[in-house]
Amino acid sequence: MKKILTIVVLFVSCVFYSQNKGVLGKWKTIDDETGKPKSIVEIYEKSGKIYGKVIEILDTVHKNDFCKECSGEDANKPILGMIVIKGLTQDGKEYNSGKILDPKNGKLYQCFITLVGSDKLKVRGYIGISLLGRTQYWQRVKK
């Protein structure tokens, strides 16, 4: 009886642990055009909002690139260390009402992100309505 109870408790705790990971953590970005990994973005919470910062660039050719097309506070800053997801808020299982920066063209887009399973993140950037945009699927970085 004790063994069964122990197994049930372990199973339930594993289920809760996998559900509580959420969107926070490190994610490998995958280029939606080439399918190749581009960078590692760390998603974190600050003052109740969600942000994402580039903490590693995987392509050695672009490791030291600057955001030449960016404007405002991001103009001519290194992409490494740049905050690319800005101010998302949780709305049920989705995080939205924020922006995402594409360092390749320097443009800010409206954004929403949603977990697809525990280790896959759907990231959608769009203009105006969600139909006019691009979707990438990022993979959680395992420790």
CSV table of N, CA and C in Angstrom, one decimal:
chain,number,residue,atom,x,y,z
A,1,MET,N,0.8,-1.2,0.0
A,1,MET,CA,0.0,0.0,0.0
A,1,MET,C,0.9,1.3,0.0
A,2,LYS,N,2.0,1.3,0.8
A,2,LYS,CA,2.8,2.4,0.9
A,2,LYS,C,3.5,2.7,-0.5
A,3,LYS,N,3.8,1.6,-1.2
A,3,LYS,CA,4.5,1.7,-2.5
A,3,LYS,C,3.5,2.4,-3.5
A,4,ILE,N,2.3,2.0,-3.5
A,4,ILE,CA,1.3,2.5,-4.4
A,4,ILE,C,1.1,4.0,-4.1
A,5,LEU,N,1.0,4.3,-2.8
A,5,LEU,CA,0.8,5.7,-2.4
A,5,LEU,C,2.0,6.6,-2.8
A,6,THR,N,3.2,6.0,-2.7
A,6,THR,CA,4.4,6.7,-3.1
A,6,THR,C,4.4,7.0,-4.6
A,7,ILE,N,4.1,6.0,-5.3
A,7,ILE,CA,4.0,6.1,-6.8
A,7,ILE,C,3.0,7.2,-7.2
A,8,VAL,N,1.8,7.2,-6.6
A,8,VAL,CA,0.8,8.2,-6.9
A,8,VAL,C,1.3,9.6,-6.6
A,9,VAL,N,1.9,9.7,-5.4
A,9,VAL,CA,2.4,11.1,-5.0
A,9,VAL,C,3.5,11.5,-6.0
A,10,LEU,N,4.4,10.7,-6.4
A,10,LEU,CA,5.5,11.0,-7.4
A,10,LEU,C,4.9,11.4,-8.7
A,11,PHE,N,3.9,10.6,-9.2
A,11,PHE,CA,3.2,10.9,-10.4
A,11,PHE,C,2.5,12.3,-10.4
A,12,VAL,N,1.8,12.5,-9.4
A,12,VAL,CA,1.1,13.8,-9.2
A,12,VAL,C,2.0,15.0,-9.2
A,13,SER,N,3.1,14.8,-8.4
A,13,SER,CA,4.1,15.9,-8.3
A,13,SER,C,4.8,16.2,-9.6
A,14,CYS,N,5.1,15.1,-10.4
A,14,CYS,CA,5.7,15.3,-11.7
A,14,CYS,C,4.7,16.1,-12.7
A,15,VAL,N,3.4,15.7,-12.6
A,15,VAL,CA,2.5,16.4,-13.4
A,15,VAL,C,2.4,17.9,-13.1
A,16,PHE,N,2.3,18.2,-11.8
A,16,PHE,CA,2.3,19.6,-11.4
A,16,PHE,C,3.6,20.3,-11.7
A,17,TYR,N,4.7,19.7,-11.6
A,17,TYR,CA,6.0,20.3,-11.9
A,17,TYR,C,6.0,20.7,-13.4
A,18,SER,N,5.6,19.8,-14.3
A,18,SER,CA,5.7,20.0,-15.7
A,18,SER,C,4.7,21.1,-16.1
A,19,GLN,N,3.6,21.3,-15.4
A,19,GLN,CA,2.6,22.3,-15.8
A,19,GLN,C,3.0,23.7,-15.3
A,20,ASN,N,3.8,23.7,-14.2
A,20,ASN,CA,4.2,25.0,-13.6
A,20,ASN,C,5.4,25.6,-14.2
A,21,LYS,N,6.0,25.0,-15.2
A,21,LYS,CA,7.2,25.6,-15.8
A,21,LYS,C,6.8,26.8,-16.6
A,22,GLY,N,5.7,26.8,-17.2
A,22,GLY,CA,5.2,27.9,-17.9
A,22,GLY,C,6.1,28.4,-19.0
A,23,VAL,N,6.0,29.7,-19.4
A,23,VAL,CA,6.8,30.2,-20.5
A,23,VAL,C,8.1,30.7,-20.0
A,24,LEU,N,8.3,30.8,-18.7
A,24,LEU,CA,9.6,31.4,-18.2
A,24,LEU,C,10.7,30.4,-18.4
A,25,GLY,N,11.9,30.9,-18.7
A,25,GLY,CA,13.0,30.0,-18.9
A,25,GLY,C,13.8,30.3,-20.2
A,26,LYS,N,14.6,29.4,-20.6
A,26,LYS,CA,15.5,29.7,-21.8
A,26,LYS,C,14.9,28.9,-22.9
A,27,TRP,N,14.8,29.6,-24.1
A,27,TRP,CA,14.2,29.0,-25.3
A,27,TRP,C,15.2,29.2,-26.5
A,28,LYS,N,15.3,28.1,-27.3
A,28,LYS,CA,16.1,28.2,-28.5
A,28,LYS,C,15.1,28.7,-29.6
A,29,THR,N,15.5,29.8,-30.2
A,29,THR,CA,14.7,30.3,-31.3
A,29,THR,C,15.0,29.6,-32.6
A,30,ILE,N,14.0,29.3,-33.4
A,30,ILE,CA,14.1,28.6,-34.6
A,30,ILE,C,13.6,29.5,-35.7
A,31,ASP,N,14.4,29.7,-36.7
A,31,ASP,CA,14.0,30.6,-37.9
A,31,ASP,C,12.9,29.9,-38.6
A,32,ASP,N,11.8,30.6,-38.8
A,32,ASP,CA,10.6,30.0,-39.5
A,32,ASP,C,10.9,29.8,-41.0
A,33,GLU,N,11.9,30.5,-41.6
A,33,GLU,CA,12.2,30.4,-43.0
A,33,GLU,C,13.2,29.2,-43.3
A,34,THR,N,14.2,29.1,-42.5
A,34,THR,CA,15.3,28.1,-42.7
A,34,THR,C,15.2,26.9,-41.8
A,35,GLY,N,14.4,27.0,-40.7
A,35,GLY,CA,14.3,25.9,-39.8
A,35,GLY,C,15.6,25.7,-38.9
A,36,LYS,N,16.5,26.6,-39.0
A,36,LYS,CA,17.8,26.5,-38.2
A,36,LYS,C,17.7,27.3,-36.9
A,37,PRO,N,18.3,26.8,-35.9
A,37,PRO,CA,18.4,27.5,-34.6
A,37,PRO,C,19.2,28.8,-34.8
A,38,LYS,N,18.6,29.9,-34.1
A,38,LYS,CA,19.3,31.2,-34.3
A,38,LYS,C,19.9,31.7,-33.0
A,39,SER,N,19.2,31.6,-31.9
A,39,SER,CA,19.6,32.2,-30.6
A,39,SER,C,19.0,31.5,-29.5
A,40,ILE,N,19.4,31.9,-28.3
A,40,ILE,CA,18.8,31.5,-27.0
A,40,ILE,C,18.2,32.8,-26.4
A,41,VAL,N,16.9,32.8,-26.1
A,41,VAL,CA,16.2,33.9,-25.5
A,41,VAL,C,15.8,33.4,-24.1
A,42,GLU,N,16.1,34.2,-23.1
A,42,GLU,CA,15.6,34.0,-21.8
A,42,GLU,C,14.3,34.8,-21.5
A,43,ILE,N,13.2,34.1,-21.2
A,43,ILE,CA,12.0,34.7,-20.9
A,43,ILE,C,11.8,34.8,-19.4
A,44,TYR,N,11.6,36.0,-18.9
A,44,TYR,CA,11.5,36.3,-17.5
A,44,TYR,C,10.3,37.2,-17.2
A,45,GLU,N,10.0,37.3,-15.9
A,45,GLU,CA,8.9,38.2,-15.5
A,45,GLU,C,9.5,39.4,-14.7
A,46,LYS,N,8.9,40.5,-15.0
A,46,LYS,CA,9.3,41.7,-14.3
A,46,LYS,C,8.1,42.6,-14.1
A,47,SER,N,7.8,43.0,-12.9
A,47,SER,CA,6.6,43.8,-12.5
A,47,SER,C,5.3,43.3,-13.2
A,48,GLY,N,5.2,41.9,-13.1
A,48,GLY,CA,3.9,41.3,-13.6
A,48,GLY,C,3.8,41.2,-15.1
A,49,LYS,N,4.9,41.5,-15.9
A,49,LYS,CA,4.9,41.4,-17.3
A,49,LYS,C,6.0,40.5,-17.8
A,50,ILE,N,5.9,40.0,-19.0
A,50,ILE,CA,6.8,39.0,-19.5
A,50,ILE,C,7.7,39.7,-20.5
A,51,TYR,N,9.0,39.4,-20.4
A,51,TYR,CA,10.0,40.0,-21.3
A,51,TYR,C,11.0,38.8,-21.8
A,52,GLY,N,11.6,39.0,-22.9
A,52,GLY,CA,12.6,38.1,-23.4
A,52,GLY,C,13.8,38.7,-23.9
A,53,LYS,N,15.0,38.2,-23.4
A,53,LYS,CA,16.3,38.8,-23.7
A,53,LYS,C,17.2,37.8,-24.4
A,54,VAL,N,17.8,38.3,-25.5
A,54,VAL,CA,18.8,37.4,-26.2
A,54,VAL,C,20.0,37.2,-25.3
A,55,ILE,N,20.3,35.9,-24.9
A,55,ILE,CA,21.4,35.7,-24.1
A,55,ILE,C,22.5,34.9,-24.8
A,56,GLU,N,22.2,34.4,-26.0
A,56,GLU,CA,23.2,33.7,-26.8
A,56,GLU,C,22.8,33.8,-28.3
A,57,ILE,N,23.8,34.0,-29.2
A,57,ILE,CA,23.6,33.9,-30.6
A,57,ILE,C,24.3,32.7,-31.1
A,58,LEU,N,23.6,31.8,-31.7
A,58,LEU,CA,24.1,30.5,-32.1
A,58,LEU,C,25.0,30.5,-33.4
A,59,ASP,N,24.7,31.4,-34.3
A,59,ASP,CA,25.4,31.5,-35.5
A,59,ASP,C,26.6,32.4,-35.3
A,60,THR,N,27.8,31.8,-35.4
A,60,THR,CA,29.1,32.5,-35.0
A,60,THR,C,29.3,33.7,-36.0
A,61,VAL,N,28.8,33.7,-37.2
A,61,VAL,CA,28.9,34.8,-38.1
A,61,VAL,C,28.2,36.0,-37.6
A,62,HIS,N,27.1,35.8,-36.9
A,62,HIS,CA,26.2,37.0,-36.4
A,62,HIS,C,26.4,37.3,-34.9
A,63,LYS,N,27.3,36.6,-34.3
A,63,LYS,CA,27.5,36.7,-32.8
A,63,LYS,C,27.7,38.2,-32.4
A,64,ASN,N,28.3,39.0,-33.1
A,64,ASN,CA,28.6,40.4,-32.7
A,64,ASN,C,27.8,41.4,-33.5
A,65,ASP,N,26.7,41.0,-34.1
A,65,ASP,CA,25.9,41.9,-34.9
A,65,ASP,C,25.2,43.0,-34.1
A,66,PHE,N,24.9,44.1,-34.7
A,66,PHE,CA,24.2,45.2,-34.1
A,66,PHE,C,22.9,45.4,-34.8
A,67,CYS,N,21.9,45.9,-34.1
A,67,CYS,CA,20.6,46.2,-34.7
A,67,CYS,C,20.6,47.5,-35.5
A,68,LYS,N,21.1,47.4,-36.7
A,68,LYS,CA,21.3,48.6,-37.5
A,68,LYS,C,20.0,49.3,-38.0
A,69,GLU,N,18.9,48.5,-38.1
A,69,GLU,CA,17.7,49.0,-38.6
A,69,GLU,C,16.7,49.4,-37.4
A,70,CYS,N,17.1,49.1,-36.2
A,70,CYS,CA,16.3,49.5,-35.0
A,70,CYS,C,16.2,51.0,-34.8
A,71,SER,N,15.2,51.4,-34.2
A,71,SER,CA,15.1,52.8,-33.8
A,71,SER,C,14.9,53.0,-32.3
A,72,GLY,N,14.9,54.2,-31.9
A,72,GLY,CA,14.7,54.5,-30.5
A,72,GLY,C,15.8,53.9,-29.6
A,73,GLU,N,15.4,53.4,-28.4
A,73,GLU,CA,16.4,52.9,-27.5
A,73,GLU,C,17.2,51.7,-28.0
A,74,ASP,N,16.7,51.0,-29.0
A,74,ASP,CA,17.4,49.8,-29.5
A,74,ASP,C,18.4,50.1,-30.7
A,75,ALA,N,18.4,51.4,-31.2
A,75,ALA,CA,19.2,51.8,-32.3
A,75,ALA,C,20.6,51.5,-32.1
A,76,ASN,N,21.2,50.7,-33.1
A,76,ASN,CA,22.7,50.4,-33.1
A,76,ASN,C,23.2,49.8,-31.8
A,77,LYS,N,22.3,49.0,-31.1
A,77,LYS,CA,22.8,48.3,-30.0
A,77,LYS,C,23.1,46.8,-30.4
A,78,PRO,N,24.0,46.2,-29.6
A,78,PRO,CA,24.3,44.8,-30.0
A,78,PRO,C,23.0,43.9,-29.8
A,79,ILE,N,22.8,43.0,-30.7
A,79,ILE,CA,21.6,42.1,-30.5
A,79,ILE,C,21.8,41.2,-29.3
A,80,LEU,N,23.0,40.8,-29.0
A,80,LEU,CA,23.3,40.0,-27.9
A,80,LEU,C,23.0,40.9,-26.6
A,81,GLY,N,22.1,40.4,-25.8
A,81,GLY,CA,21.7,41.2,-24.6
A,81,GLY,C,20.5,42.1,-24.8
A,82,MET,N,20.0,42.1,-26.1
A,82,MET,CA,18.8,42.9,-26.4
A,82,MET,C,17.5,42.3,-25.9
A,83,ILE,N,16.6,43.1,-25.4
A,83,ILE,CA,15.3,42.7,-25.0
A,83,ILE,C,14.4,42.7,-26.3
A,84,VAL,N,14.0,41.5,-26.7
A,84,VAL,CA,13.2,41.4,-27.9
A,84,VAL,C,11.7,41.1,-27.7
A,85,ILE,N,11.4,40.6,-26.5
A,85,ILE,CA,9.9,40.5,-26.1
A,85,ILE,C,9.7,41.5,-25.0
A,86,LYS,N,8.7,42.3,-25.2
A,86,LYS,CA,8.5,43.4,-24.4
A,86,LYS,C,7.0,43.5,-23.9
A,87,GLY,N,6.9,43.4,-22.5
A,87,GLY,CA,5.7,43.7,-21.9
A,87,GLY,C,4.4,42.9,-22.1
A,88,LEU,N,4.6,41.6,-22.3
A,88,LEU,CA,3.4,40.7,-22.5
A,88,LEU,C,2.7,40.5,-21.2
A,89,THR,N,1.4,40.3,-21.2
A,89,THR,CA,0.6,40.0,-20.0
A,89,THR,C,-0.1,38.7,-20.2
A,90,GLN,N,-0.4,38.0,-19.2
A,90,GLN,CA,-1.1,36.7,-19.2
A,90,GLN,C,-2.6,36.9,-19.4
A,91,ASP,N,-3.1,36.2,-20.4
A,91,ASP,CA,-4.6,36.2,-20.6
A,91,ASP,C,-5.0,34.8,-20.8
A,92,GLY,N,-5.3,34.1,-19.7
A,92,GLY,CA,-5.6,32.7,-19.7
A,92,GLY,C,-4.3,31.9,-20.0
A,93,LYS,N,-4.3,31.1,-21.0
A,93,LYS,CA,-3.1,30.3,-21.4
A,93,LYS,C,-2.2,31.1,-22.4
A,94,GLU,N,-2.6,32.2,-22.8
A,94,GLU,CA,-1.9,33.0,-23.8
A,94,GLU,C,-1.3,34.2,-23.1
A,95,TYR,N,-0.1,34.7,-23.6
A,95,TYR,CA,0.5,35.9,-23.2
A,95,TYR,C,0.4,36.9,-24.4
A,96,ASN,N,-0.1,38.1,-24.2
A,96,ASN,CA,-0.3,39.0,-25.3
A,96,ASN,C,-0.2,40.4,-24.8
A,97,SER,N,-0.7,41.4,-25.6
A,97,SER,CA,-0.7,42.8,-25.4
A,97,SER,C,0.7,43.4,-25.2
A,98,GLY,N,1.7,42.8,-25.9
A,98,GLY,CA,3.0,43.3,-25.8
A,98,GLY,C,3.6,43.4,-27.2
A,99,LYS,N,4.9,43.5,-27.3
A,99,LYS,CA,5.6,43.6,-28.6
A,99,LYS,C,6.7,42.6,-28.7
A,100,ILE,N,7.1,42.4,-29.9
A,100,ILE,CA,8.3,41.6,-30.2
A,100,ILE,C,9.1,42.3,-31.3
A,101,LEU,N,10.4,42.4,-31.1
A,101,LEU,CA,11.3,43.1,-32.0
A,101,LEU,C,12.0,42.0,-32.9
A,102,ASP,N,12.0,42.3,-34.2
A,102,ASP,CA,12.8,41.5,-35.1
A,102,ASP,C,14.1,42.2,-35.4
A,103,PRO,N,15.2,41.8,-34.8
A,103,PRO,CA,16.5,42.5,-35.0
A,103,PRO,C,16.9,42.5,-36.4
A,104,LYS,N,16.4,41.6,-37.2
A,104,LYS,CA,16.9,41.5,-38.6
A,104,LYS,C,16.4,42.8,-39.4
A,105,ASN,N,15.2,43.2,-39.1
A,105,ASN,CA,14.7,44.4,-39.9
A,105,ASN,C,14.4,45.6,-38.9
A,106,GLY,N,14.6,45.4,-37.6
A,106,GLY,CA,14.4,46.5,-36.7
A,106,GLY,C,13.0,46.9,-36.4
A,107,LYS,N,12.0,46.1,-36.8
A,107,LYS,CA,10.6,46.4,-36.6
A,107,LYS,C,10.0,45.8,-35.4
A,108,LEU,N,9.1,46.5,-34.7
A,108,LEU,CA,8.3,46.0,-33.6
A,108,LEU,C,7.0,45.5,-34.1
A,109,TYR,N,6.6,44.4,-33.6
A,109,TYR,CA,5.3,43.8,-34.0
A,109,TYR,C,4.5,43.5,-32.7
A,110,GLN,N,3.2,43.5,-32.9
A,110,GLN,CA,2.4,43.0,-31.8
A,110,GLN,C,2.7,41.5,-31.6
A,111,CYS,N,2.5,41.0,-30.4
A,111,CYS,CA,2.9,39.6,-30.2
A,111,CYS,C,2.0,38.9,-29.3
A,112,PHE,N,1.9,37.6,-29.5
A,112,PHE,CA,1.4,36.7,-28.4
A,112,PHE,C,2.2,35.4,-28.4
A,113,ILE,N,2.3,34.8,-27.3
A,113,ILE,CA,3.0,33.5,-27.1
A,113,ILE,C,2.1,32.5,-26.4
A,114,THR,N,2.2,31.3,-26.7
A,114,THR,CA,1.4,30.2,-26.1
A,114,THR,C,2.3,29.0,-26.0
A,115,LEU,N,2.2,28.3,-24.8
A,115,LEU,CA,2.8,27.0,-24.7
A,115,LEU,C,2.1,26.0,-25.5
A,116,VAL,N,2.9,25.1,-26.3
A,116,VAL,CA,2.4,24.0,-27.0
A,116,VAL,C,3.1,22.8,-26.4
A,117,GLY,N,2.5,22.2,-25.4
A,117,GLY,CA,3.1,21.1,-24.7
A,117,GLY,C,4.0,21.8,-23.6
A,118,SER,N,4.9,21.1,-23.0
A,118,SER,CA,5.7,21.7,-21.9
A,118,SER,C,7.0,22.3,-22.5
A,119,ASP,N,7.5,21.9,-23.7
A,119,ASP,CA,8.8,22.3,-24.2
A,119,ASP,C,8.8,22.9,-25.5
A,120,LYS,N,7.6,23.4,-26.0
A,120,LYS,CA,7.5,24.1,-27.3
A,120,LYS,C,6.7,25.4,-27.1
A,121,LEU,N,7.2,26.5,-27.6
A,121,LEU,CA,6.5,27.8,-27.5
A,121,LEU,C,6.1,28.3,-28.8
A,122,LYS,N,4.9,28.6,-29.0
A,122,LYS,CA,4.4,29.3,-30.2
A,122,LYS,C,4.5,30.8,-30.0
A,123,VAL,N,5.3,31.4,-30.9
A,123,VAL,CA,5.5,32.8,-30.9
A,123,VAL,C,5.0,33.4,-32.2
A,124,ARG,N,4.0,34.3,-32.0
A,124,ARG,CA,3.4,35.0,-33.2
A,124,ARG,C,3.6,36.5,-33.1
A,125,GLY,N,4.2,37.0,-34.2
A,125,GLY,CA,4.3,38.4,-34.3
A,125,GLY,C,3.5,38.9,-35.5
A,126,TYR,N,2.8,40.0,-35.3
A,126,TYR,CA,1.8,40.4,-36.4
A,126,TYR,C,1.6,41.9,-36.4
A,127,ILE,N,1.0,42.4,-37.5
A,127,ILE,CA,0.7,43.8,-37.7
A,127,ILE,C,-0.8,43.9,-37.7
A,128,GLY,N,-1.4,44.7,-36.8
A,128,GLY,CA,-2.8,44.9,-36.8
A,128,GLY,C,-3.6,43.7,-36.3
A,129,ILE,N,-4.0,42.8,-37.2
A,129,ILE,CA,-4.7,41.6,-36.8
A,129,ILE,C,-3.7,40.4,-36.9
A,130,SER,N,-4.0,39.4,-36.1
A,130,SER,CA,-3.2,38.2,-36.0
A,130,SER,C,-3.0,37.5,-37.3
A,131,LEU,N,-3.9,37.6,-38.3
A,131,LEU,CA,-3.8,37.0,-39.6
A,131,LEU,C,-2.6,37.5,-40.4
A,132,LEU,N,-2.2,38.7,-40.1
A,132,LEU,CA,-1.1,39.3,-40.9
A,132,LEU,C,0.2,39.2,-40.1
A,133,GLY,N,0.9,38.1,-40.1
A,133,GLY,CA,2.1,37.9,-39.3
A,133,GLY,C,2.8,36.6,-39.6
A,134,ARG,N,3.8,36.3,-38.7
A,134,ARG,CA,4.6,35.1,-38.8
A,134,ARG,C,4.6,34.4,-37.5
A,135,THR,N,4.7,33.1,-37.6
A,135,THR,CA,4.8,32.3,-36.4
A,135,THR,C,6.1,31.5,-36.4
A,136,GLN,N,6.7,31.5,-35.2
A,136,GLN,CA,7.9,30.6,-35.0
A,136,GLN,C,7.5,29.7,-33.8
A,137,TYR,N,8.2,28.5,-33.8
A,137,TYR,CA,8.1,27.6,-32.7
A,137,TYR,C,9.4,27.5,-32.0
A,138,TRP,N,9.5,27.9,-30.8
A,138,TRP,CA,10.8,27.8,-30.1
A,138,TRP,C,10.8,26.6,-29.2
A,139,GLN,N,12.0,26.1,-28.9
A,139,GLN,CA,12.2,24.9,-28.1
A,139,GLN,C,12.8,25.2,-26.8
A,140,ARG,N,12.3,24.6,-25.7
A,140,ARG,CA,12.8,24.9,-24.4
A,140,ARG,C,14.3,24.3,-24.3
A,141,VAL,N,15.2,25.1,-23.7
A,141,VAL,CA,16.5,24.6,-23.5
A,141,VAL,C,16.6,23.8,-22.3
A,142,LYS,N,17.0,22.6,-22.4
A,142,LYS,CA,17.1,21.6,-21.2
A,142,LYS,C,18.4,22.0,-20.5
A,143,LYS,N,18.4,21.8,-19.2
A,143,LYS,CA,19.6,22.1,-18.4
A,143,LYS,C,20.6,21.1,-18.6
